[in-house]
Amino acid sequence: MKKEFVSSGLAAALALLAGCTAPGFRPVAAPAPATTQTPMVANPQATCAALAGKTIPFTEIGFPSGNATIDSAQLQEPTPLAVSQGAPTPAASIRAPLPPRCKVLGRIAPIDPNAPFIHFQVNLPVHWNGRSVQYGGGGFNGTLITGEALLPAARFGEPVPLAQGYVTYGTDSGHQNRAGEPPQFFALNSEALLNFAHASYKKVRDVAVAVMKAAYGRGPEKLYFVGSSEGGREGLTMAQRYPNDFDGIFSRVPVIHWTGLQHAGLRDGLALASGGWMNPAQVKLVNDAVLASCDAADGAADGIVSDPVGCRGRFDVDKLRCTGAPADNCLTEAQVRAVRTLHSPVDLGVDLANGLRSYPGRGPSGEAIPSSGPTGGWQSWWTGSQAPAFPPVPANGIAWFYGAGAIQFFYAVSPNVDLRTYKAADHAKRVREVSDLMDSTNPDLSAFHRRGGKLIVLENLGDYAQSPYAGIDYHDAVVRRMGRGTVDQFFRLYTAPNVDHVGTGAPANADLFPALVAWVEQGRAPAGLVLVEQEARPPFAVKRSRPLCEWPQVPRYRGGDMNAAGSFACAQ
């Protein structure tokens, strides 16, 4: 969801670590060889400036559209590394160093004159490696993605794609947030909704290719898409709807089952509003009980629940029920019921896209990940600092704010709908229409596979912004549809235990983008990847590490330094 924007980290070289003992040690293979560098002719300043005012006709865009216009194109000086204070996430505090590049800003005209423009930014490095990376968005978008930030889940301190010679680009998805207006308001316009669902990413991709041809005299040899949360959904959407457009896609914590997620946000918020809201002390009470039941199950009592699925059978929330007056060291019946609700799947009672009807539950693990802005566990995503209000207020959990707004503007199409009495079945036709647009749950990736595309998905198992089990269920569905042998040729699913939606709570960063590039360009399947937890300031020291396990394997302690990946092995 949003509040994470698109920043979460980017790595530059593929780590192939096996059996090391020091937490930050990682033998690094040579990066995938760059293609021939293409300079922006002899005079980058003139070449860049000449792009301003250029029109890209709709005929160069592979989806019904108006023309695209380049509003400005300016050559940028190199910018140094900078680390700020008070950012919403550790990765968001880091502004990576950037090389000289041509910054192109533009917009794509709608067909409906009442629909907003699609804004985009394309960054053209003076020395190009022949590749491009499209950045995904976050939340309900409405903010221009610049393509300059760290990539999701990557190690801090590594060069971003632009610094490695990639063309990078992003979009606001076809609408702009406005003060005093709910972020979901745009969905009342059909073209704006279509753009948010999938069309804007296709249009911007095609426009970016046209800009590259104008600047360098040729298009990209390899195209990548990388996104997290909503951006992760966008990545999977591109693989499903536009399978010939990208060679490699990395999708982190994708809000893949979008319709189910919004209805789960409503259901879980109503459970809190019905007497189930818990204060921070009670959230910590649940977290401590989960750790007591499950932390040491992997052989290491280190504050990380490696196997939350197994934990479901060990953690019993009923043991926290108050036997006397309500207090911070126990839960009322309504609070116990709210926790059970969160952990349970929600059946919408409506047939959704691709044969789905229900959305998986969340937890346990990561309930009390420290909250600093929109970064931690239940307090950020579920409980907030006060019980859900009608209408939602900023002090509520993000899932309630997002889910309630989506119900109002996407499904009920009424900002005045009574959230307490809303039922999906009463709006079944509209719910199915939006599901067909928004849900990235089509398990048929055969066209993407035939094109030679590679896909990596990372789910954080302590995620309360969305259910990581939705992504796991999707991988299972692809295996059922295409067969395990075929899927293993192009699709990897990894999980990060105890990690929150935006990468806090446990080791969360890995060299996944370099692994994707090596898989696409060298045919070298990912192996030996390592998750690290780092300081968010230079020199970005590694505090602890774990092996990055391919699902359904999880880390198991085998002896040695608990802060070192080499002390753990991936086990079923």
Coordinates of C-alpha atoms in Angstrom, one line a residue:
M1 CA 0.0 0.0 0.0
K2 CA 1.2 3.5 0.0
K3 CA 3.2 5.4 2.6
E4 CA 6.1 3.4 1.4
F5 CA 6.2 5.1 -2.0
V6 CA 8.7 3.3 -4.1
S7 CA 11.7 3.4 -1.8
S8 CA 13.0 0.3 -0.2
G9 CA 16.5 -0.2 -1.5
L10 CA 18.5 -1.4 -4.6
A11 CA 21.5 -3.6 -5.1
A12 CA 24.0 -3.6 -7.8
A13 CA 25.8 -6.9 -7.8
L14 CA 24.6 -10.5 -7.3
A15 CA 25.5 -12.0 -4.0
L16 CA 26.2 -15.7 -4.1
L17 CA 26.8 -16.4 -0.5
A18 CA 27.0 -19.9 0.8
G19 CA 27.9 -21.0 4.4
C20 CA 29.6 -17.7 5.5
T21 CA 29.8 -16.8 9.1
A22 CA 30.3 -13.0 9.3
P23 CA 26.9 -11.3 9.1
G24 CA 27.9 -8.8 6.4
F25 CA 30.1 -11.1 4.3
R26 CA 29.0 -11.9 0.8
P27 CA 31.1 -13.2 -2.0
V28 CA 29.9 -11.2 -4.9
A29 CA 30.0 -12.5 -8.5
A30 CA 30.8 -10.1 -11.3
P31 CA 27.8 -8.2 -12.4
A32 CA 26.0 -9.2 -15.5
P33 CA 28.0 -7.8 -18.4
A34 CA 26.6 -4.5 -19.7
T35 CA 25.7 -4.2 -23.3
T36 CA 27.6 -1.7 -25.4
Q37 CA 27.3 1.8 -23.8
T38 CA 25.5 4.3 -26.0
P39 CA 26.5 7.9 -25.3
M40 CA 23.9 10.6 -25.9
V41 CA 25.9 11.7 -29.0
A42 CA 28.7 14.2 -28.7
N43 CA 26.6 17.0 -27.1
P44 CA 24.3 15.7 -24.4
Q45 CA 23.2 19.2 -23.5
A46 CA 21.9 19.8 -27.0
T47 CA 20.4 16.3 -27.4
C48 CA 18.6 16.6 -24.2
A49 CA 17.2 20.1 -24.8
A50 CA 16.0 19.0 -28.3
L51 CA 13.5 16.6 -26.6
A52 CA 11.6 19.4 -25.0
G53 CA 8.3 20.1 -26.8
K54 CA 8.4 16.8 -28.7
T55 CA 5.1 15.1 -29.4
I56 CA 4.9 11.3 -29.4
P57 CA 1.8 10.4 -31.4
F58 CA -0.8 8.0 -30.0
T59 CA 0.1 5.6 -32.9
E60 CA 3.3 4.8 -31.0
I61 CA 1.4 3.8 -27.9
G62 CA 0.0 0.2 -27.8
F63 CA -3.2 1.1 -26.0
P64 CA -6.0 3.6 -26.9
S65 CA -4.6 7.0 -25.9
G66 CA -4.1 10.6 -26.7
N67 CA -0.7 12.0 -27.8
A68 CA 2.2 12.3 -25.4
T69 CA 3.9 15.6 -24.9
I70 CA 7.4 16.2 -23.5
D71 CA 7.0 19.4 -21.4
S72 CA 10.6 19.7 -20.3
A73 CA 14.0 18.1 -20.8
Q74 CA 17.0 19.3 -18.8
L75 CA 20.5 17.9 -18.3
Q76 CA 21.1 17.3 -14.6
E77 CA 24.5 17.6 -12.9
P78 CA 25.7 14.6 -10.8
T79 CA 24.2 14.5 -7.3
P80 CA 25.9 13.1 -4.2
L81 CA 24.7 10.6 -1.6
A82 CA 22.5 12.3 1.0
V83 CA 20.8 10.8 4.1
S84 CA 17.9 12.7 5.8
Q85 CA 16.2 12.4 9.2
G86 CA 12.6 11.6 9.9
A87 CA 11.8 9.8 6.7
P88 CA 8.8 7.3 6.8
T89 CA 11.1 4.3 6.2
P90 CA 14.8 3.7 6.6
A91 CA 15.2 3.4 2.8
A92 CA 13.3 6.6 2.2
S93 CA 15.9 8.5 4.1
I94 CA 18.6 7.6 1.6
R95 CA 19.0 9.7 -1.6
A96 CA 21.4 7.7 -3.7
P97 CA 24.1 9.4 -5.8
L98 CA 23.1 9.9 -9.4
P99 CA 25.1 10.5 -12.6
P100 CA 24.7 13.2 -15.2
R101 CA 21.3 12.5 -16.9
C102 CA 18.6 14.1 -19.0
K103 CA 15.5 14.5 -16.9
V104 CA 12.4 14.3 -19.1
L105 CA 9.0 15.3 -17.8
G106 CA 5.8 14.9 -19.8
R107 CA 2.2 13.9 -19.9
I108 CA -0.1 11.7 -22.0
A109 CA -3.5 13.1 -23.0
P110 CA -6.6 11.2 -22.2
I111 CA -9.4 10.2 -24.6
D112 CA -12.1 11.4 -22.2
P113 CA -11.7 15.2 -21.9
N114 CA -12.8 14.9 -18.3
A115 CA -10.1 12.4 -17.4
P116 CA -6.8 13.5 -15.9
F117 CA -3.5 13.4 -17.9
I118 CA -0.9 10.7 -17.2
H119 CA 2.3 12.3 -16.0
F120 CA 5.7 10.6 -16.4
Q121 CA 9.4 11.1 -15.8
V122 CA 12.1 9.5 -17.9
N123 CA 15.8 9.7 -16.8
L124 CA 18.3 9.3 -19.7
P125 CA 21.9 8.7 -18.4
V126 CA 24.6 10.3 -20.5
H127 CA 26.2 6.9 -20.8
W128 CA 23.5 4.2 -21.4
N129 CA 23.9 0.5 -20.9
G130 CA 21.1 -0.4 -23.3
R131 CA 18.6 -1.4 -20.6
S132 CA 15.7 0.3 -18.9
V133 CA 13.8 -0.1 -15.5
Q134 CA 10.2 1.0 -15.0
Y135 CA 9.5 1.8 -11.4
G136 CA 6.1 0.9 -9.9
G137 CA 4.0 3.1 -7.6
G138 CA 2.4 2.8 -4.2
G139 CA -0.9 3.0 -2.5
F140 CA -3.4 4.7 -4.8
N141 CA -0.6 6.5 -6.6
G142 CA -1.4 10.1 -7.6
T143 CA 2.3 11.0 -7.0
L144 CA 4.8 11.1 -9.7
I145 CA 7.3 8.2 -9.5
T146 CA 10.7 9.7 -10.5
G147 CA 12.7 6.6 -11.2
E148 CA 15.6 8.0 -9.1
A149 CA 15.0 6.2 -5.8
L150 CA 16.4 3.0 -4.3
L151 CA 14.7 -0.1 -5.6
P152 CA 12.5 -2.3 -3.3
A153 CA 14.2 -4.7 -0.9
A154 CA 17.8 -3.9 -2.1
R155 CA 20.9 -3.3 0.0
F156 CA 21.5 0.2 1.1
G157 CA 24.6 1.8 -0.4
E158 CA 24.5 0.0 -3.7
P159 CA 24.2 2.0 -6.9
V160 CA 20.7 2.6 -8.2
P161 CA 19.9 1.5 -11.8
L162 CA 20.3 5.1 -13.1
A163 CA 23.8 5.1 -11.6
Q164 CA 24.5 1.8 -13.4
G165 CA 23.6 3.2 -16.8
Y166 CA 19.9 2.1 -17.0
V167 CA 17.2 4.4 -18.3
T168 CA 14.6 4.7 -15.5
Y169 CA 11.1 6.0 -15.6
G170 CA 7.8 6.2 -13.6
T171 CA 4.4 7.7 -13.6
D172 CA 1.6 9.0 -11.3
S173 CA -0.7 6.3 -12.9
G174 CA -3.0 8.9 -14.5
H175 CA -4.2 11.1 -11.7
Q176 CA -2.9 13.5 -9.1
N177 CA -3.6 13.7 -5.4
R178 CA -5.3 16.9 -4.3
A179 CA -5.5 18.4 -0.8
G180 CA -8.8 17.8 0.9
E181 CA -9.8 15.1 -1.6
P182 CA -9.7 11.4 -0.7
P183 CA -6.9 9.5 -2.6
Q184 CA -9.6 7.2 -4.0
F185 CA -11.7 9.9 -5.5
F186 CA -10.2 9.6 -9.0
A187 CA -11.9 6.1 -9.4
L188 CA -15.2 7.9 -10.2
N189 CA -13.8 8.6 -13.6
S190 CA -13.7 5.4 -15.7
E191 CA -10.7 6.3 -17.8
A192 CA -8.7 7.3 -14.6
L193 CA -9.7 4.0 -13.0
L194 CA -8.6 2.1 -16.2
N195 CA -5.3 3.9 -16.2
F196 CA -4.7 3.1 -12.5
A197 CA -5.6 -0.5 -13.0
H198 CA -3.2 -1.2 -15.9
A199 CA -3.3 1.1 -18.9
S200 CA -1.1 3.9 -17.7
Y201 CA 1.9 1.6 -17.1
K202 CA 1.6 0.2 -20.6
K203 CA 1.3 3.7 -22.1
V204 CA 4.2 5.1 -20.2
R205 CA 6.3 2.1 -21.1
D206 CA 5.7 2.7 -24.8
V207 CA 6.3 6.4 -24.5
A208 CA 9.6 5.8 -22.6
V209 CA 10.8 3.5 -25.4
A210 CA 10.0 6.3 -27.9
V211 CA 12.0 8.8 -25.8
M212 CA 14.9 6.4 -25.8
K213 CA 14.8 6.0 -29.5
A214 CA 14.8 9.8 -29.9
A215 CA 17.7 10.3 -27.5
Y216 CA 20.0 7.4 -28.4
G217 CA 18.9 6.4 -31.9
R218 CA 17.7 3.0 -30.7
G219 CA 15.3 1.3 -28.3
P220 CA 16.3 -0.7 -25.2
E221 CA 17.7 -4.3 -25.5
K222 CA 16.3 -5.4 -22.2
L223 CA 13.4 -4.0 -20.2
Y224 CA 12.7 -4.5 -16.5
F225 CA 9.8 -3.6 -14.2
V226 CA 10.4 -3.4 -10.4
G227 CA 7.7 -2.4 -7.9
S228 CA 6.6 -2.9 -4.3
S229 CA 3.1 -3.1 -2.8
E230 CA 0.8 -1.4 -5.4
G231 CA 3.9 -1.3 -7.6
G232 CA 4.2 -5.1 -7.1
R233 CA 0.7 -5.5 -8.3
E234 CA 1.6 -3.4 -11.3
G235 CA 4.5 -5.7 -12.1
L236 CA 2.4 -8.8 -12.0
T237 CA -0.2 -7.0 -14.1
M238 CA 2.3 -6.4 -16.8
A239 CA 3.3 -10.1 -16.9
Q240 CA -0.3 -11.1 -17.2
R241 CA -1.7 -8.4 -19.5
Y242 CA 1.3 -7.3 -21.5
P243 CA 3.5 -10.3 -21.5
N244 CA 5.7 -9.2 -24.4
D245 CA 6.7 -5.8 -22.8
F246 CA 9.3 -6.8 -20.2
D247 CA 12.2 -9.3 -20.0
G248 CA 12.3 -9.3 -16.1
I249 CA 9.9 -8.3 -13.3
F250 CA 10.6 -8.1 -9.6
S251 CA 7.4 -7.8 -7.5
R252 CA 7.8 -7.2 -3.8
V253 CA 4.8 -7.6 -1.3
P254 CA 2.3 -7.2 -4.2
V255 CA -1.3 -6.2 -3.4
I256 CA -2.1 -8.9 -6.0
H257 CA -5.6 -9.9 -4.8
W258 CA -6.7 -6.2 -4.7
T259 CA -10.5 -6.6 -4.3
G260 CA -10.1 -9.1 -1.5
L261 CA -7.6 -6.9 0.3
Q262 CA -9.9 -3.9 0.3
H263 CA -12.8 -5.9 1.7
A264 CA -10.5 -7.5 4.3
G265 CA -9.5 -3.9 5.4
L266 CA -13.1 -3.2 5.9
R267 CA -13.9 -6.4 7.8
D268 CA -10.8 -6.2 10.0
G269 CA -11.5 -2.5 10.8
L270 CA -15.1 -3.2 11.7
A271 CA -13.8 -5.9 14.2
L272 CA -11.8 -3.2 15.9
A273 CA -14.7 -0.7 15.8
S274 CA -16.9 -3.3 17.6
G275 CA -15.0 -3.2 20.8
G276 CA -11.9 -5.0 19.5
W277 CA -9.5 -2.1 19.3
M278 CA -6.2 -2.7 21.3
N279 CA -3.8 -0.1 22.7
P280 CA 0.0 -0.4 22.2
A281 CA 0.4 -2.3 25.5
Q282 CA -2.1 -4.9 24.3
V283 CA -0.5 -5.2 20.9
K284 CA 2.8 -5.9 22.6
L285 CA 1.1 -8.4 24.8
V286 CA 0.0 -10.4 21.7
N287 CA 3.4 -10.0 20.1
D288 CA 5.2 -11.3 23.2
A289 CA 2.8 -14.3 23.4
V290 CA 3.5 -15.1 19.7
L291 CA 7.3 -15.0 20.4
A292 CA 6.9 -17.1 23.5
S293 CA 5.0 -19.7 21.4
C294 CA 7.0 -19.6 18.2
D295 CA 10.3 -17.7 18.3
A296 CA 12.5 -20.7 19.3
A297 CA 10.8 -23.2 16.9
D298 CA 13.5 -22.6 14.3
G299 CA 16.2 -23.4 16.9
A300 CA 17.1 -19.8 17.6
A301 CA 15.4 -17.5 20.2
D302 CA 16.2 -14.3 18.3
G303 CA 13.0 -12.3 18.1
I304 CA 12.2 -13.7 14.6
V305 CA 9.4 -16.1 13.9
S306 CA 10.8 -18.0 10.9
D307 CA 7.7 -20.2 10.3
P308 CA 4.4 -18.2 10.9
V309 CA 2.4 -21.0 9.3
G310 CA 3.6 -23.5 11.9
C311 CA 3.1 -20.8 14.5
R312 CA -0.7 -20.8 13.8
G313 CA -0.9 -24.2 15.5
R314 CA 1.2 -23.1 18.5
F315 CA -0.1 -19.7 19.3
D316 CA -3.5 -19.6 21.1
V317 CA -5.0 -16.1 21.6
D318 CA -7.6 -17.5 23.9
K319 CA -4.9 -17.8 26.6
L320 CA -4.8 -14.0 26.7
R321 CA -8.5 -13.5 27.5
C322 CA -9.2 -11.5 30.6
T323 CA -10.6 -13.4 33.6
G324 CA -11.4 -10.3 35.5
A325 CA -11.7 -6.6 34.7
P326 CA -10.3 -5.4 31.4
A327 CA -6.6 -4.5 31.6
D328 CA -3.5 -3.9 29.5
N329 CA -2.2 -7.4 30.4
C330 CA -5.2 -9.3 28.9
L331 CA -7.7 -9.1 26.1
T332 CA -11.5 -8.8 26.2
E333 CA -13.7 -11.2 24.4
A334 CA -14.2 -8.6 21.6
Q335 CA -10.4 -8.2 21.3
V336 CA -9.8 -11.9 21.1
R337 CA -12.5 -12.1 18.5
A338 CA -10.8 -9.3 16.5
V339 CA -7.4 -11.2 16.5
R340 CA -9.2 -14.3 15.3
T341 CA -10.9 -12.2 12.6
L342 CA -7.5 -10.9 11.4
H343 CA -6.1 -14.4 11.2
S344 CA -9.0 -15.8 9.3
P345 CA -9.8 -15.6 5.5
V346 CA -12.7 -13.4 4.4
D347 CA -15.3 -14.8 2.1
L348 CA -16.7 -12.0 0.0
G349 CA -19.7 -14.0 -1.1
V350 CA -19.2 -12.9 -4.7
D351 CA -17.4 -14.5 -7.6
L352 CA -14.2 -12.5 -8.3
A353 CA -11.8 -12.6 -11.2
N354 CA -10.0 -15.9 -11.9
G355 CA -12.4 -18.0 -9.8
L356 CA -11.6 -16.5 -6.4
R357 CA -14.1 -15.6 -3.7
S358 CA -12.0 -15.3 -0.5
Y359 CA -8.9 -13.5 0.8
P360 CA -6.4 -15.1 3.1
G361 CA -5.9 -14.0 6.7
R362 CA -2.8 -12.5 8.2
G363 CA -0.3 -13.3 10.9
P364 CA 1.0 -14.3 13.3
S365 CA 4.4 -12.6 13.8
G366 CA 5.5 -9.0 13.6
E367 CA 2.6 -7.6 15.6
A368 CA 4.6 -5.0 17.5
I369 CA 7.3 -4.1 15.0
P370 CA 8.3 -0.6 16.2
S371 CA 6.1 2.1 14.6
S372 CA 7.8 5.2 13.2
G373 CA 5.5 6.7 10.7
P374 CA 3.9 4.1 8.4
T375 CA 6.4 1.3 9.1
G376 CA 5.4 -1.0 11.9
G377 CA 3.2 -3.9 12.5
W378 CA -0.4 -3.7 13.8
Q379 CA -0.2 -0.1 15.0
S380 CA 0.6 1.3 11.6
W381 CA -1.5 -1.0 9.4
W382 CA -4.4 -2.3 11.5
T383 CA -5.0 -0.7 14.9
G384 CA -3.8 2.8 14.5
S385 CA -3.7 5.0 17.5
Q386 CA -7.5 5.0 17.9
A387 CA -10.4 2.8 17.0
P388 CA -11.7 3.1 13.4
A389 CA -13.8 6.3 12.8
F390 CA -16.6 6.9 10.4
P391 CA -15.4 8.3 8.1
P392 CA -11.8 7.3 8.6
V393 CA -9.3 9.7 10.1
P394 CA -5.5 9.8 10.0
A395 CA -5.2 8.3 13.5
N396 CA -6.8 5.1 12.2
G397 CA -4.8 2.2 10.8
I398 CA -3.8 2.5 7.1
A399 CA -5.7 -0.6 6.1
W400 CA -8.9 0.9 7.4
F401 CA -8.2 4.3 5.7
Y402 CA -7.5 2.6 2.4
G403 CA -10.1 -0.2 2.6
A404 CA -13.0 2.0 3.6
G405 CA -12.1 4.6 0.9
A406 CA -11.9 1.8 -1.7
I407 CA -15.3 0.5 -0.7
Q408 CA -16.8 4.0 -1.0
F409 CA -15.2 5.1 -4.3
F410 CA -14.4 1.8 -6.2
Y411 CA -17.2 -0.6 -5.2
A412 CA -20.2 1.2 -3.8
V413 CA -19.4 4.3 -5.9
S414 CA -20.8 6.5 -3.2
P415 CA -18.8 8.4 -0.6
N416 CA -21.8 8.2 1.7
V417 CA -22.3 4.5 1.8
D418 CA -22.8 3.1 5.4
L419 CA -19.6 1.0 5.9
R420 CA -21.3 -0.8 8.8
T421 CA -24.0 -2.3 6.6
Y422 CA -22.1 -2.6 3.3
K423 CA -22.1 -6.1 1.7
A424 CA -20.2 -7.0 -1.4
A425 CA -23.2 -9.1 -2.6
D426 CA -25.3 -6.0 -2.7
H427 CA -22.9 -4.6 -5.3
A428 CA -21.9 -7.8 -7.0
K429 CA -21.9 -6.5 -10.6
R430 CA -19.6 -3.6 -9.7
V431 CA -17.4 -5.7 -7.5
R432 CA -16.8 -8.1 -10.3
E433 CA -16.1 -5.3 -12.8
V434 CA -13.5 -3.8 -10.5
S435 CA -12.0 -7.2 -9.7
D436 CA -11.6 -7.9 -13.4
L437 CA -9.7 -4.6 -13.7
M438 CA -7.7 -4.5 -10.6
D439 CA -6.9 -8.1 -9.4
S440 CA -3.6 -9.5 -10.7
T441 CA -4.6 -13.1 -10.1
N442 CA -4.5 -14.6 -13.6
P443 CA -2.4 -17.8 -13.2
D444 CA -1.8 -18.2 -16.9
L445 CA 1.7 -16.8 -17.5
S446 CA 2.4 -18.9 -20.5
A447 CA 2.8 -16.0 -22.9
F448 CA 5.3 -14.3 -20.5
H449 CA 7.2 -17.6 -20.3
R450 CA 7.2 -18.1 -24.0
R451 CA 8.7 -14.6 -24.4
G452 CA 11.5 -15.7 -22.1
G453 CA 10.4 -13.4 -19.2
K454 CA 11.6 -14.0 -15.7
L455 CA 9.6 -13.2 -12.6
I456 CA 10.7 -12.9 -8.9
V457 CA 8.2 -12.3 -6.1
L458 CA 9.2 -11.5 -2.5
E459 CA 6.6 -11.8 0.3
N460 CA 7.3 -10.4 3.8
L461 CA 5.7 -12.8 6.3
G462 CA 5.1 -10.1 9.0
D463 CA 3.1 -8.0 6.6
Y464 CA -0.2 -6.5 7.8
A465 CA -0.7 -4.1 4.9
Q466 CA -1.7 -7.1 2.8
S467 CA -1.6 -10.8 3.3
P468 CA 1.6 -12.5 2.1
Y469 CA -0.5 -15.6 1.7
A470 CA -2.2 -14.0 -1.3
G471 CA 1.1 -14.1 -3.2
I472 CA 1.8 -17.6 -2.0
D473 CA -1.7 -18.7 -3.1
Y474 CA -1.0 -17.1 -6.5
H475 CA 2.3 -19.0 -7.0
D476 CA 0.4 -22.2 -6.1
A477 CA -2.2 -21.4 -8.7
V478 CA 0.4 -20.8 -11.4
V479 CA 2.0 -24.2 -10.5
R480 CA -1.3 -25.9 -10.8
R481 CA -2.0 -24.2 -14.1
M482 CA 1.5 -24.6 -15.7
G483 CA 3.2 -27.4 -13.8
R484 CA 6.1 -27.2 -11.3
G485 CA 8.8 -27.9 -13.9
T486 CA 7.7 -25.1 -16.2
V487 CA 7.2 -22.6 -13.4
D488 CA 10.7 -23.3 -12.0
Q489 CA 12.1 -22.2 -15.4
F490 CA 10.9 -18.6 -15.0
F491 CA 9.2 -17.8 -11.6
R492 CA 10.7 -17.7 -8.1
L493 CA 8.8 -17.0 -4.9
Y494 CA 10.9 -15.9 -1.8
T495 CA 9.7 -15.1 1.7
A496 CA 11.3 -12.9 4.4
P497 CA 10.2 -14.0 7.9
N498 CA 9.0 -11.4 10.5
V499 CA 9.4 -8.6 8.0
D500 CA 6.8 -5.8 7.8
H501 CA 5.3 -4.4 4.5
V502 CA 8.0 -1.8 4.1
G503 CA 11.0 -3.9 5.2
T504 CA 11.4 -3.5 9.0
G505 CA 11.4 -6.1 11.8
A506 CA 14.1 -8.5 10.5
P507 CA 16.6 -8.8 7.7
A508 CA 14.7 -7.6 4.6
N509 CA 17.1 -6.5 1.9
A510 CA 18.8 -8.7 -0.8
D511 CA 20.4 -8.5 -4.2
L512 CA 17.2 -9.5 -6.0
F513 CA 17.4 -7.1 -8.9
P514 CA 20.9 -8.2 -9.9
A515 CA 19.8 -11.8 -9.5
L516 CA 16.9 -11.0 -11.9
V517 CA 19.3 -9.4 -14.4
A518 CA 21.7 -12.4 -14.3
W519 CA 18.7 -14.8 -14.8
V520 CA 17.4 -12.8 -17.8
E521 CA 20.7 -12.1 -19.5
Q522 CA 22.9 -15.0 -18.5
G523 CA 20.4 -17.8 -17.9
R524 CA 21.7 -18.1 -14.3
A525 CA 18.9 -18.9 -12.0
P526 CA 18.9 -17.2 -8.5
A527 CA 20.8 -19.1 -5.8
G528 CA 22.4 -18.5 -2.5
L529 CA 20.7 -15.1 -1.9
V530 CA 21.0 -13.5 1.6
L531 CA 18.7 -11.1 3.5
V532 CA 20.5 -8.4 5.5
E533 CA 19.4 -5.8 8.1
Q534 CA 21.5 -2.7 7.8
E535 CA 22.1 0.7 9.4
A536 CA 20.3 3.4 7.3
R537 CA 23.4 5.6 7.3
P538 CA 26.9 5.2 5.8
P539 CA 28.7 2.9 5.7
F540 CA 25.4 1.0 5.9
A541 CA 26.8 -1.6 8.3
V542 CA 25.1 -5.0 8.3
K543 CA 23.6 -5.8 11.7
R544 CA 22.4 -9.3 11.0
S545 CA 21.6 -11.6 8.0
R546 CA 19.6 -14.6 7.1
P547 CA 19.4 -16.9 4.0
L548 CA 16.7 -15.8 1.6
C549 CA 14.6 -19.0 1.3
E550 CA 12.5 -20.1 -1.6
W551 CA 9.0 -20.8 -0.4
P552 CA 8.0 -23.2 1.2
Q553 CA 11.4 -23.4 2.9
V554 CA 12.2 -21.2 5.9
P555 CA 15.4 -20.6 7.8
R556 CA 16.4 -23.1 10.5
Y557 CA 19.3 -22.4 12.9
R558 CA 22.2 -24.9 12.7
G559 CA 24.6 -23.4 15.2
G560 CA 27.0 -20.5 15.4
D561 CA 26.5 -16.7 15.3
M562 CA 22.7 -16.0 15.4
N563 CA 23.3 -12.8 13.5
A564 CA 25.0 -14.6 10.5
A565 CA 23.2 -16.1 7.5
G566 CA 25.7 -18.9 7.5
S567 CA 24.4 -20.2 10.8
F568 CA 21.1 -21.0 9.2
A569 CA 19.9 -23.3 6.5
C570 CA 16.7 -23.2 4.4
A571 CA 14.5 -26.1 5.5
Q572 CA 11.1 -27.4 4.6

